[in-house]
Short mmCIF file of C-alpha atoms (C1' of nucleotides) in Angstrom, two decimals:
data_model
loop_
_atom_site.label_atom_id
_atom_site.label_comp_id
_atom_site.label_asym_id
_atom_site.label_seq_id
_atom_site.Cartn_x
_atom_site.Cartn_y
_atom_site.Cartn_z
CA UNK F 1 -185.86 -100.66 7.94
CA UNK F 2 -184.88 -103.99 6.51
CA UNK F 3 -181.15 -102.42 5.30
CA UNK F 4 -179.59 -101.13 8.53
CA UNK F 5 -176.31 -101.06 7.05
CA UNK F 6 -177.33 -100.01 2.98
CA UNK F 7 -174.92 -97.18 2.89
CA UNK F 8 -172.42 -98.51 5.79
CA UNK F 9 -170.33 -101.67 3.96
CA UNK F 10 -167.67 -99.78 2.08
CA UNK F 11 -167.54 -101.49 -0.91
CA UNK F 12 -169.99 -103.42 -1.08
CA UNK F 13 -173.74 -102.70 -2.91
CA UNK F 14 -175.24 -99.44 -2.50
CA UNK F 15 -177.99 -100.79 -5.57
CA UNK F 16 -180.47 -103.23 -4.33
CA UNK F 17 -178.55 -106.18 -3.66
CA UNK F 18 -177.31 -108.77 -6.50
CA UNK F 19 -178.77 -107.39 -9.98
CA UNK F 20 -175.84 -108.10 -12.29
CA UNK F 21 -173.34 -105.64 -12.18
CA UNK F 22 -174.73 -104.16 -15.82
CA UNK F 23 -178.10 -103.23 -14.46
CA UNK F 24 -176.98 -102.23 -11.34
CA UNK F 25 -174.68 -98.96 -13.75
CA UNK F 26 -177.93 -98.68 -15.52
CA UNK F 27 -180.20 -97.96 -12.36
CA UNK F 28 -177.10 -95.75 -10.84
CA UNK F 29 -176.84 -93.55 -13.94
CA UNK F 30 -180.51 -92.99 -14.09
CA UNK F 31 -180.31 -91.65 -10.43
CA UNK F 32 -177.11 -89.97 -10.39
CA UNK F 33 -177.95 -88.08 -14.50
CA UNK F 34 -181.22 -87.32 -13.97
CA UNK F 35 -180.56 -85.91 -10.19
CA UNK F 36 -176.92 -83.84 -11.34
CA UNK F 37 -177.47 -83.65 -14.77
CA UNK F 38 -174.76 -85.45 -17.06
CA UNK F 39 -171.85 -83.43 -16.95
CA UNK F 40 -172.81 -82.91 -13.13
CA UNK F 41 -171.61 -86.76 -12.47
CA UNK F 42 -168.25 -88.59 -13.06
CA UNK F 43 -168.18 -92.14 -14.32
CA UNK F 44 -166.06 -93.00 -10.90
CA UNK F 45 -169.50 -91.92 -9.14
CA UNK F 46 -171.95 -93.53 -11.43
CA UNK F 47 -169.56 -96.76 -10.73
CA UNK F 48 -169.94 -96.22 -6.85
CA UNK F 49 -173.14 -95.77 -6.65
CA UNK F 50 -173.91 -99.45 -8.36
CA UNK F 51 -171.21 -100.73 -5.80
CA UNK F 52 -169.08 -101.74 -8.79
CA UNK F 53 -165.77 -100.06 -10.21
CA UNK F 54 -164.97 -98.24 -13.51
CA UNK F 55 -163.48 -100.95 -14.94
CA UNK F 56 -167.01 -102.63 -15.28
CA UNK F 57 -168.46 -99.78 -16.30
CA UNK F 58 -165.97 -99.91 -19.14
CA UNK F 59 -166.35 -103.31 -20.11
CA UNK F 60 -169.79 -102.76 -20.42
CA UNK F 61 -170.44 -99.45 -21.88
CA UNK F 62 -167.22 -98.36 -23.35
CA UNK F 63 -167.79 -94.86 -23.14
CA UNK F 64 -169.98 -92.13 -20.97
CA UNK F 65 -171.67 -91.28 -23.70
CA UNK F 66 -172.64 -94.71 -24.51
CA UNK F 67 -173.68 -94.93 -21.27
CA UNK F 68 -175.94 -91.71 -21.45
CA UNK F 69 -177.46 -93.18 -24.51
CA UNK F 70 -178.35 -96.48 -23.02
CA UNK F 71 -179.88 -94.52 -19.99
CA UNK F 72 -181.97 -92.62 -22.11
CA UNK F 73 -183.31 -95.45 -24.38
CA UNK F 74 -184.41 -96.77 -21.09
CA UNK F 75 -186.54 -93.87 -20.40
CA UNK F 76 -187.78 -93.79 -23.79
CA UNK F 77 -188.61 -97.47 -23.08
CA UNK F 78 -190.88 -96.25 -19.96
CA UNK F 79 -192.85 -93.69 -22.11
CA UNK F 80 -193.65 -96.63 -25.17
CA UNK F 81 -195.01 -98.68 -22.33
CA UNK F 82 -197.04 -96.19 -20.89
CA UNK F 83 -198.30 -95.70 -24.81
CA UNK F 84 -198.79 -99.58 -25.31
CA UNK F 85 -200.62 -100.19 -21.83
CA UNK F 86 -203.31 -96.65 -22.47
CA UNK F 87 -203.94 -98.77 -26.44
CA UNK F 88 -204.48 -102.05 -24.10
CA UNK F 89 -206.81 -100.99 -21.87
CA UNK F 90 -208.83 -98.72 -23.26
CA UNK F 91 -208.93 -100.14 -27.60
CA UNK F 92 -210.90 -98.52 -29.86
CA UNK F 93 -211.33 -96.06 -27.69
CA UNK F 94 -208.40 -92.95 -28.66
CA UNK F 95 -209.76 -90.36 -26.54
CA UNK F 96 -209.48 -92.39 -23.33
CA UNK F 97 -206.48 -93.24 -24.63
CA UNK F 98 -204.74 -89.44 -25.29
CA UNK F 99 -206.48 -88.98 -21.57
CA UNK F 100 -204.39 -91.51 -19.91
CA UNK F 101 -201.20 -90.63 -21.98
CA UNK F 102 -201.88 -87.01 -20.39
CA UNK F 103 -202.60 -88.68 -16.94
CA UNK F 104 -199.20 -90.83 -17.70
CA UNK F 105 -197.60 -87.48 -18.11
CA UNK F 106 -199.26 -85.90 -14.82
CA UNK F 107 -197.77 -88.69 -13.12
CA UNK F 108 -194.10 -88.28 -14.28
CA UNK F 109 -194.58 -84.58 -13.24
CA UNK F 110 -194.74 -85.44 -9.41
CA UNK F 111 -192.30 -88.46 -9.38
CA UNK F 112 -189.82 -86.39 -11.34
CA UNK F 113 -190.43 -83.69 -8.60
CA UNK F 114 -187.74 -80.25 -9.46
CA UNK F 115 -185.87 -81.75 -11.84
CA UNK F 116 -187.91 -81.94 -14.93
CA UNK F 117 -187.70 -84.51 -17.98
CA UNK F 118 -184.66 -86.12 -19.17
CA UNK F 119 -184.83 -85.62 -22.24
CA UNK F 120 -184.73 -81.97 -22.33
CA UNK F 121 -182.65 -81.63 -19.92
CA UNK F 122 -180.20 -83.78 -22.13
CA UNK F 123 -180.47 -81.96 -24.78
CA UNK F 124 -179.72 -78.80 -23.08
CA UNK F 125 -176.37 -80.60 -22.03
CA UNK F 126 -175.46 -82.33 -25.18
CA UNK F 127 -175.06 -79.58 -27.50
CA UNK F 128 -172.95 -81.81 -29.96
CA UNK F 129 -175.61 -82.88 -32.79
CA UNK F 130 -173.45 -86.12 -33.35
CA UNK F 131 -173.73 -87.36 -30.05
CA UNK F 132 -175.12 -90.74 -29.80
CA UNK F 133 -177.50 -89.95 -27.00
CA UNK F 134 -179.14 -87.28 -29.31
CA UNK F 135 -180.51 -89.48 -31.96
CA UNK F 136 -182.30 -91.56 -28.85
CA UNK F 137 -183.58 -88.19 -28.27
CA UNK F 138 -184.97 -87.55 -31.45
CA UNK F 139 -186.22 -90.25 -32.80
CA UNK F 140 -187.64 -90.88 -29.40
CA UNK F 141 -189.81 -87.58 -29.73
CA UNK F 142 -190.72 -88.26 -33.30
CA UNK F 143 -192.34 -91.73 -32.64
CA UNK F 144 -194.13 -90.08 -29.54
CA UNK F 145 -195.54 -87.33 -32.01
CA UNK F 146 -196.38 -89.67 -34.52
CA UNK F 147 -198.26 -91.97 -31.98
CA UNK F 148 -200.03 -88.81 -30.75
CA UNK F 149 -201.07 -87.95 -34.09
CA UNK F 150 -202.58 -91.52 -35.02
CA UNK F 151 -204.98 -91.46 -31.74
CA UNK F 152 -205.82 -87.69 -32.53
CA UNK F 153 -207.13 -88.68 -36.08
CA UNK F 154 -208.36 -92.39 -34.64
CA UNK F 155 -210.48 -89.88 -32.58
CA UNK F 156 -212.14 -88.25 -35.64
CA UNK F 157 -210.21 -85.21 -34.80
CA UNK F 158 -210.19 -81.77 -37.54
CA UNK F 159 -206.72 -81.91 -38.41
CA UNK F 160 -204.89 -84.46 -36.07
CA UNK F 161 -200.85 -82.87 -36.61
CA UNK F 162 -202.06 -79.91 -35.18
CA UNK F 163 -203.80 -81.27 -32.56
CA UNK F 164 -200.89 -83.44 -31.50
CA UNK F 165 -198.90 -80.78 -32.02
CA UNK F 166 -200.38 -78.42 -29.57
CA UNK F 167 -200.87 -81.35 -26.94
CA UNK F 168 -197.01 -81.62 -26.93
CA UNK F 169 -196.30 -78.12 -26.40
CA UNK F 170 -198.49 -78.59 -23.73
CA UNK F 171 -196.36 -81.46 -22.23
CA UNK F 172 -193.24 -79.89 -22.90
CA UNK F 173 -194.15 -76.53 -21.45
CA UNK F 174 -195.85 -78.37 -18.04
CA UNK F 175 -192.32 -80.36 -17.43
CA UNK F 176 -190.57 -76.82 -17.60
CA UNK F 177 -193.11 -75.06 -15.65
CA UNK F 178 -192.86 -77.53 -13.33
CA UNK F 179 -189.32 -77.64 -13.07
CA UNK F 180 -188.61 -73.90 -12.60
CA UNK F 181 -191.95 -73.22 -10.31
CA UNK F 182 -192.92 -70.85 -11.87
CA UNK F 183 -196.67 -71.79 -12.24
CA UNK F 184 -198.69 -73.71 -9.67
CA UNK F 185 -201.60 -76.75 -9.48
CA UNK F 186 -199.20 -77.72 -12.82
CA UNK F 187 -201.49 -81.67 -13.24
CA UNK F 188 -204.71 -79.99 -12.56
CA UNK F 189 -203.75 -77.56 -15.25
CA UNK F 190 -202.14 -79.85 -17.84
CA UNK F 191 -205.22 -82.25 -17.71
CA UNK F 192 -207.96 -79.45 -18.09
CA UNK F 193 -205.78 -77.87 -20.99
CA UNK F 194 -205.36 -80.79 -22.81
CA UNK F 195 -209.33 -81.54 -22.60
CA UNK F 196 -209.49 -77.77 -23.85
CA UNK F 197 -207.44 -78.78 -26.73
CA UNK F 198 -209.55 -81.55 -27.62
CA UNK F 199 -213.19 -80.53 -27.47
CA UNK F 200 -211.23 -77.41 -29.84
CA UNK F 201 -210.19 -80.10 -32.29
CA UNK F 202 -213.65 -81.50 -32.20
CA UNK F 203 -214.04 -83.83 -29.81
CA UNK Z 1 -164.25 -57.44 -45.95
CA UNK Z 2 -163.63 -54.78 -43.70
CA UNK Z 3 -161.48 -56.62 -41.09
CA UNK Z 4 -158.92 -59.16 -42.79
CA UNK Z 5 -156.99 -60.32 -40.15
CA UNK Z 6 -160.43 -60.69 -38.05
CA UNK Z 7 -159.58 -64.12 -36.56
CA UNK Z 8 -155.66 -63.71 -37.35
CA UNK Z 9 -154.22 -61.65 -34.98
CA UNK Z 10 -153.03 -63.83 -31.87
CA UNK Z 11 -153.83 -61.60 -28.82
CA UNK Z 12 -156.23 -59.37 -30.17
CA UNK Z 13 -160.21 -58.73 -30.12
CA UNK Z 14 -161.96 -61.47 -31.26
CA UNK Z 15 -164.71 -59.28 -30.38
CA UNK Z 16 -166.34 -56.04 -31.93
CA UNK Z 17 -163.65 -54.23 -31.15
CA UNK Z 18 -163.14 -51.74 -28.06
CA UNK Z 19 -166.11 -52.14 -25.66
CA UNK Z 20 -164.68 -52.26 -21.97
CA UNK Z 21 -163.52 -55.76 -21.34
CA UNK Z 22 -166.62 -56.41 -19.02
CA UNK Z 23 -169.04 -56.28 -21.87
CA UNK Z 24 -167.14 -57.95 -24.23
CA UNK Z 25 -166.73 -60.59 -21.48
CA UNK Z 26 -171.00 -60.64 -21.38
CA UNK Z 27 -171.18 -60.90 -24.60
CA UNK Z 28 -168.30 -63.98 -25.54
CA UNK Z 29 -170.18 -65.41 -22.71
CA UNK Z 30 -173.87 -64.97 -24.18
CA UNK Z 31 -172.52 -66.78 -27.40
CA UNK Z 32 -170.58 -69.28 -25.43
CA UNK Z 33 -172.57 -70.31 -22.89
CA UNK Z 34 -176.10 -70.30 -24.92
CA UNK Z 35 -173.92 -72.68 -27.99
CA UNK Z 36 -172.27 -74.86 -26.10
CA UNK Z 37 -173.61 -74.97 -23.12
CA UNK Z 38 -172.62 -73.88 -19.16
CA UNK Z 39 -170.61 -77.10 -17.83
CA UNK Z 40 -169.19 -77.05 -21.76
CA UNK Z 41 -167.27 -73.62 -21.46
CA UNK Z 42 -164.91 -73.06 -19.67
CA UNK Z 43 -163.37 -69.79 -18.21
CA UNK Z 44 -160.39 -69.76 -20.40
CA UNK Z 45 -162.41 -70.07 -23.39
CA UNK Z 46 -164.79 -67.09 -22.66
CA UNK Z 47 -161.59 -64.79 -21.63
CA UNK Z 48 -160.13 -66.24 -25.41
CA UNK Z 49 -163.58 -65.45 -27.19
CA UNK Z 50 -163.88 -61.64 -25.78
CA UNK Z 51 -160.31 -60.75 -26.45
CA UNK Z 52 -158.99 -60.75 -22.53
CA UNK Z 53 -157.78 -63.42 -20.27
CA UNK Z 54 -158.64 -64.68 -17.42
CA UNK Z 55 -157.21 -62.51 -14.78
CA UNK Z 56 -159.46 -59.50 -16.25
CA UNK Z 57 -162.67 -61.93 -16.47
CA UNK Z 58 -162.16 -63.18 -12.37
CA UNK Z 59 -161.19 -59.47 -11.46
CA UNK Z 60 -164.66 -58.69 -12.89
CA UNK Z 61 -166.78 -61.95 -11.69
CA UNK Z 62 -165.10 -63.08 -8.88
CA UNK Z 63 -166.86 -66.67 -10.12
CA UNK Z 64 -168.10 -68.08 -13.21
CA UNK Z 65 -170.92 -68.73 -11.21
CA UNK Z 66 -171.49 -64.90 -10.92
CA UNK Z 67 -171.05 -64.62 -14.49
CA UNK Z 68 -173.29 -66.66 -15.07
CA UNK Z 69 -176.05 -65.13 -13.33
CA UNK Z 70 -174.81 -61.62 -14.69
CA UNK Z 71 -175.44 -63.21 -18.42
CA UNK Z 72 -178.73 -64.44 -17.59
CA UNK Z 73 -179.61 -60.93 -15.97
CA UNK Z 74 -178.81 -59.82 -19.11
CA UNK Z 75 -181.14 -62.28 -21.39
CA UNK Z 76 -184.13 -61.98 -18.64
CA UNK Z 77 -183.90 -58.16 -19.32
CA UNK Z 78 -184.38 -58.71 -22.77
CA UNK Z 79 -187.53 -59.96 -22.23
CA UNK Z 80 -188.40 -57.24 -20.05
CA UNK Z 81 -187.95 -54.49 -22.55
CA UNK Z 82 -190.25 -56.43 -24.94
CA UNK Z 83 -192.66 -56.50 -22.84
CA UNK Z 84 -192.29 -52.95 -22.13
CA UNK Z 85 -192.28 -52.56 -25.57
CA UNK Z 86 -195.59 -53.74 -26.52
CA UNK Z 87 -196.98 -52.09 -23.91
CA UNK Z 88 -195.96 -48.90 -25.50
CA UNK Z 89 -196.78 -49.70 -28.49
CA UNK Z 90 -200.32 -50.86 -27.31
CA UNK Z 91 -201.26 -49.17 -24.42
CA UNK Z 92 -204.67 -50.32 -23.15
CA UNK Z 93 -205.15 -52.69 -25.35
CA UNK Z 94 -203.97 -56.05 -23.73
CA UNK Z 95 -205.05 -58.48 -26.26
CA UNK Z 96 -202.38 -56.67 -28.83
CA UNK Z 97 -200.17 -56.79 -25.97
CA UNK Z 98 -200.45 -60.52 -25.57
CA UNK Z 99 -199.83 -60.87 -29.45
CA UNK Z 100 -196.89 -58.70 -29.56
CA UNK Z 101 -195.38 -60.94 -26.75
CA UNK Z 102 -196.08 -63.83 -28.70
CA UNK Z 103 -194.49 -62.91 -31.76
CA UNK Z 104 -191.71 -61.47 -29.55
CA UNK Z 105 -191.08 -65.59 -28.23
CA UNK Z 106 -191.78 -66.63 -31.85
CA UNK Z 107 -188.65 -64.39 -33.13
CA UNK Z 108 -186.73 -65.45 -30.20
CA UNK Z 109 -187.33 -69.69 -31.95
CA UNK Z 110 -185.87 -68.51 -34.90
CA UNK Z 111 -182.66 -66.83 -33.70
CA UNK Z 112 -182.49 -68.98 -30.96
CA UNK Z 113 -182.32 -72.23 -33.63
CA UNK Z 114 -181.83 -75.19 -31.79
CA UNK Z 115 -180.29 -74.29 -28.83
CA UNK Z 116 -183.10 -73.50 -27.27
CA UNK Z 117 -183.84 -71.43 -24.08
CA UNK Z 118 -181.22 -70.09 -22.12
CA UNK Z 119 -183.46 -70.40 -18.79
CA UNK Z 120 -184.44 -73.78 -19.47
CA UNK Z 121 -181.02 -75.14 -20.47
CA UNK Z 122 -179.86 -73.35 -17.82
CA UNK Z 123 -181.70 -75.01 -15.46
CA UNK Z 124 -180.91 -78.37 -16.68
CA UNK Z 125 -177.30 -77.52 -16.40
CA UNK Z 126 -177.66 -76.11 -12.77
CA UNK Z 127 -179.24 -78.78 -10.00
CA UNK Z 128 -178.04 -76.91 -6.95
CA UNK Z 129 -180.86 -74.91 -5.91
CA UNK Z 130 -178.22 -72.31 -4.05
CA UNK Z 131 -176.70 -71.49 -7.46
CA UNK Z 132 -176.61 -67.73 -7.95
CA UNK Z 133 -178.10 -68.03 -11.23
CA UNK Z 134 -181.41 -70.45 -10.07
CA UNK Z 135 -182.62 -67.19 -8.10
CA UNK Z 136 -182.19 -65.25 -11.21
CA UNK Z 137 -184.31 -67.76 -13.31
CA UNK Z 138 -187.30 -68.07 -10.94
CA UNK Z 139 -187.63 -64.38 -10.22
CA UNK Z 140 -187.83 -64.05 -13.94
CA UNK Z 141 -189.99 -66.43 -14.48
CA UNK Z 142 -192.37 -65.38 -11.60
CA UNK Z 143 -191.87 -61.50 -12.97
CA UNK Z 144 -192.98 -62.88 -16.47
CA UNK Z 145 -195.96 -64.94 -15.51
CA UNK Z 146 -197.02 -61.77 -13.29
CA UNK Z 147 -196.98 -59.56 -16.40
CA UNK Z 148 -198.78 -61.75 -19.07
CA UNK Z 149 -201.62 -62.40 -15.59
CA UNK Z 150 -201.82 -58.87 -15.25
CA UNK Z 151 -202.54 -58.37 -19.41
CA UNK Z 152 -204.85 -61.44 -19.28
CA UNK Z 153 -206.68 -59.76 -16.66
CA UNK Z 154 -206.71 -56.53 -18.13
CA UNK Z 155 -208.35 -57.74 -21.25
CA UNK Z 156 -211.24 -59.18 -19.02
CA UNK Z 157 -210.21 -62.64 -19.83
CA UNK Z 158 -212.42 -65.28 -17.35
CA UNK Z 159 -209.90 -66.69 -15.19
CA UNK Z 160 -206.34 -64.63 -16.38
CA UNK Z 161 -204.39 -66.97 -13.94
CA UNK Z 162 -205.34 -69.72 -15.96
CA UNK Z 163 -205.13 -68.12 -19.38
CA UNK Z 164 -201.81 -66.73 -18.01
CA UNK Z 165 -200.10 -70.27 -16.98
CA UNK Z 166 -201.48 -72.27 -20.36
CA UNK Z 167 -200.13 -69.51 -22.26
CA UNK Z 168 -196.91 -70.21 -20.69
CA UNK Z 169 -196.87 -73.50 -21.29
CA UNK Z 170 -197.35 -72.86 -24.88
CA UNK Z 171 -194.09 -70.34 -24.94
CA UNK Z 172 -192.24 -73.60 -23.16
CA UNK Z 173 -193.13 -75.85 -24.97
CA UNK Z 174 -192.80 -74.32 -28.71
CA UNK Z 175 -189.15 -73.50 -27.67
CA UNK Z 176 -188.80 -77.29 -26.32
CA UNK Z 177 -190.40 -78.74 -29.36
CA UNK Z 178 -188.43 -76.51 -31.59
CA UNK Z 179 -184.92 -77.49 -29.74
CA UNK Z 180 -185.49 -80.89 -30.05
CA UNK Z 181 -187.15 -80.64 -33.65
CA UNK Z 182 -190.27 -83.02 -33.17
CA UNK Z 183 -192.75 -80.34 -34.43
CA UNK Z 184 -192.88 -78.41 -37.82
CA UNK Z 185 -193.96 -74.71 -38.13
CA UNK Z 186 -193.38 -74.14 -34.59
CA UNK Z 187 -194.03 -70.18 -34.65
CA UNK Z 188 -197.54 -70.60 -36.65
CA UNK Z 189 -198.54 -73.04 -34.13
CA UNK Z 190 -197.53 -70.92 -31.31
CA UNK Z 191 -199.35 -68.08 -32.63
CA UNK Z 192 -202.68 -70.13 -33.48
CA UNK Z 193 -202.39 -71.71 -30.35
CA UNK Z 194 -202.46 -68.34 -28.20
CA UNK Z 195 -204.74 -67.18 -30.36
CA UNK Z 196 -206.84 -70.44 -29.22
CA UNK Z 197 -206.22 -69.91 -25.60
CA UNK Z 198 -207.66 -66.30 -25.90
CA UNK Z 199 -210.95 -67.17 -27.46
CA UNK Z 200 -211.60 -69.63 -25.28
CA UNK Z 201 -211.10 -67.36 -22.38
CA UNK Z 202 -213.47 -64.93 -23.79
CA UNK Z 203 -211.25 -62.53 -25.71
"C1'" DC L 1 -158.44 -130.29 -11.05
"C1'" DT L 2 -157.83 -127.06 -14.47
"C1'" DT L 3 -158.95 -123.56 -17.49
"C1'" DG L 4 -161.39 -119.36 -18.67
"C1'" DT L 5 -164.16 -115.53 -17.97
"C1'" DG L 6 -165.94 -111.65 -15.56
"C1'" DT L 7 -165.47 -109.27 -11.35
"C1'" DG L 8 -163.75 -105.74 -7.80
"C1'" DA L 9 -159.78 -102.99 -6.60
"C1'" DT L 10 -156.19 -99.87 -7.48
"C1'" DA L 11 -152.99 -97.10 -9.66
"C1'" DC L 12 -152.07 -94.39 -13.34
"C1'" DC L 13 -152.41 -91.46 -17.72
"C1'" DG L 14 -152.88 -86.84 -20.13
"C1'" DA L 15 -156.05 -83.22 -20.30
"C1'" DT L 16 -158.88 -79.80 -18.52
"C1'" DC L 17 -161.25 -77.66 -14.97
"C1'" DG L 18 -162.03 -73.23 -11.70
"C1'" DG L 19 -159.21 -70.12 -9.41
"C1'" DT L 20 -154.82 -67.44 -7.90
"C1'" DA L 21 -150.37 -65.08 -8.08
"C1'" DC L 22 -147.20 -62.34 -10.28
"C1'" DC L 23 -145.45 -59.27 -13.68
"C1'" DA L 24 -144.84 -55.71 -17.45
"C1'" DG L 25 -147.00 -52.05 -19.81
"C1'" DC L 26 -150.32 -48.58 -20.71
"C1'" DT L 27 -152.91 -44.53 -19.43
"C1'" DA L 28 -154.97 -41.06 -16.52
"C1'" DG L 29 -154.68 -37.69 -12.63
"C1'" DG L 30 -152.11 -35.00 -9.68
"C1'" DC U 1 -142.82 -36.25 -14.00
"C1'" DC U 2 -144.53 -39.54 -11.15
"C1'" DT U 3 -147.69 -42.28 -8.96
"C1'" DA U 4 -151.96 -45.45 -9.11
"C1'" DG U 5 -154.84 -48.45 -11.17
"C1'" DC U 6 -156.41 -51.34 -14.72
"C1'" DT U 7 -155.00 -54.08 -18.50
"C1'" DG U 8 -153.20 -58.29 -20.98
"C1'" DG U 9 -149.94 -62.37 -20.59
"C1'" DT U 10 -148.31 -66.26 -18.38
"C1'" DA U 11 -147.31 -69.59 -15.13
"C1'" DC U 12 -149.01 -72.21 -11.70
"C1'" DC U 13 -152.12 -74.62 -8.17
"C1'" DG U 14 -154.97 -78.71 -6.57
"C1'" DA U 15 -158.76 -81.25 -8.10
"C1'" DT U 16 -161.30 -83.82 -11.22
"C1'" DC U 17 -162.29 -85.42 -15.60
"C1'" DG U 18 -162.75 -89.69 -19.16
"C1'" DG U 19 -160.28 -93.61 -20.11
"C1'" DT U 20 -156.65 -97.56 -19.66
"C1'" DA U 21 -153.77 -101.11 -17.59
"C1'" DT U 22 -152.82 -104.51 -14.30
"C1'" DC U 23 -153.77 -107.86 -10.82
"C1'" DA U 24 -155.88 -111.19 -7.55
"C1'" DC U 25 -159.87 -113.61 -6.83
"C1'" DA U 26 -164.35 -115.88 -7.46
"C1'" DC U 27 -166.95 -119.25 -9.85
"C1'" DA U 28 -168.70 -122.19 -13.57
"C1'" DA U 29 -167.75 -125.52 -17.27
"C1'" DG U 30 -164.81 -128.93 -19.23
#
DNA sequence: CTTGTGTGATACCGATCGGTACCAGCTAGG
DNA sequence: CCTAGCTGGTACCGATCGGTATCACACAAG
């Protein structure tokens, strides 16, 4: 334990140590909104957690929802890399490639443990079409479908929109299902479905 | 125009019109709570929607926690009596059983626009695992996956666990993708898809 | 040294939240 | 007729919400 007294100093950092003060809100919202949900957590706690004060968090953000915005294009940020680094290593090759997008996926399943994706739970919570979190949301989806569909028809798929279509219901439903419990062995399941879906498309 | 002053009249029914207060309560909270959201209603505006105040609503609930889970007993029996449904419709034959359950979740998409599922939102909206309304969810979802298991296995499907929990995450995910709008003709996917899912398992 | 900028801290604002107390009026049962 | 119980209406409680203002202090550039 190389932090004996992390949580002890009252006002000083509960976030790593000395990331400016704006990436230091950014990490605490992530936490805090993905682990409460967004209406579950106050700006005054987001601002605790990254040792700072609201004030900052103004200056920086000038509103929650800005906030929740820039939180999310962050974790749309994490999915584009996961897309760019599956085209890196395995080019020219878009089955390996929708595998390790799935295997990407399988991944976020455990580290996001009960709590399920972000996104969907953000929309659930943002009901307000205008809000400026829920075009990050969209057009977030729509470039991940889109992507989808370009390795499904790079892969000589029959009829690559359906094909990425059904591999994103198959996403979607595995974050719920993992989420609520309901089903068990949810990665195992996800991985052999998907591979299902492609030798269907012609694979 | 049958009722003029519909919306006029200060203290009166917003609602239907005479149903004990308790249902009319359920029901301004089924509208509320599935538009706008859990954390985005509050108590007052429920008691304002179903024509009573707030005194009659706690005298009732005790906690909008409670009435919460009462309103999501309510929804979860809805799905119950469809699937009771098509198995009266089709007894002993599972596969139309299956399909009428599918095209029960593919009206459900349509009237549910883009609000999505209660249970998922719901979820989303509720991180404490001790909330009244979490038990609710899970013993649904359990009940649900338990039924469409059972029909899988009763059509002689190889492996109905399996066939059970993809089909599952097709339902999830078509009322995902169709919340967040990412994928077109979401109900003649979902129904091609199951479709898929049954071959495959030997149907 | 001086000036300027961003920081952490605190106090405050109006609004709304879930929940409670109290009251007047209606209606049903004896 | 009279009592009991449920209703709707209102006022109120403490707490928390998102957001703003103010202030002292640190530190870097001129």
């Amino acid at each position: 334990m190389p932090e004996p007294e992390e949580e002890a100093r009252p006002g000083r950092a509960t976030r790593v140590a000395k990331l400016p003060p704006r990436e230091r809100i950014l990490d605490a919202a992530e936490e805090l909104f993905h682990a409460e949900g967004i209406r579950g957590v106050g700006v005054q706690a987001v601002a605790d957690r990254a040792g700072t004060t609201k004030a900052a968090l103004y200056r920086h953000f000038g509103t929650k929802d800005a906030l929740v915005a820039q939180w999310l294009l962050i974790v749309a940020a994490d999915y584009v890399a996961a897309f760019d680094r599956v085209e890196e290593r395995w080019p020219d090759e878009p089955l390996a490639q929708i595998r390790g997008v799935a295997a990407f996926v399988v991944d976020t399943l455990s580290t996001v443990s009960h709590r399920g994706c972000p996104f969907i739970n953000s929309l659930a919570e943002l009901p307000d079409r205008d809000h400026p979190a829920r075009q990050v949301i969209e057009t977030h989806k729509a470039r991940q479908l889109a992507r989808l569909t370009a390795m499904c028809a790079a892969a000589g798929l029959t009829d690559p929109e359906d094909a990425a279509a059904e591999i994103t219901f198959v996403f979607e439903g595995a974050q719920v299902s993992v989420q609520n419990g309901s089903v068990d062995r949810v990665g195992e399941r996800l991985v052999a479905f998907v591979e299902a879906v492609l030798v269907r498309h012609g694979a």
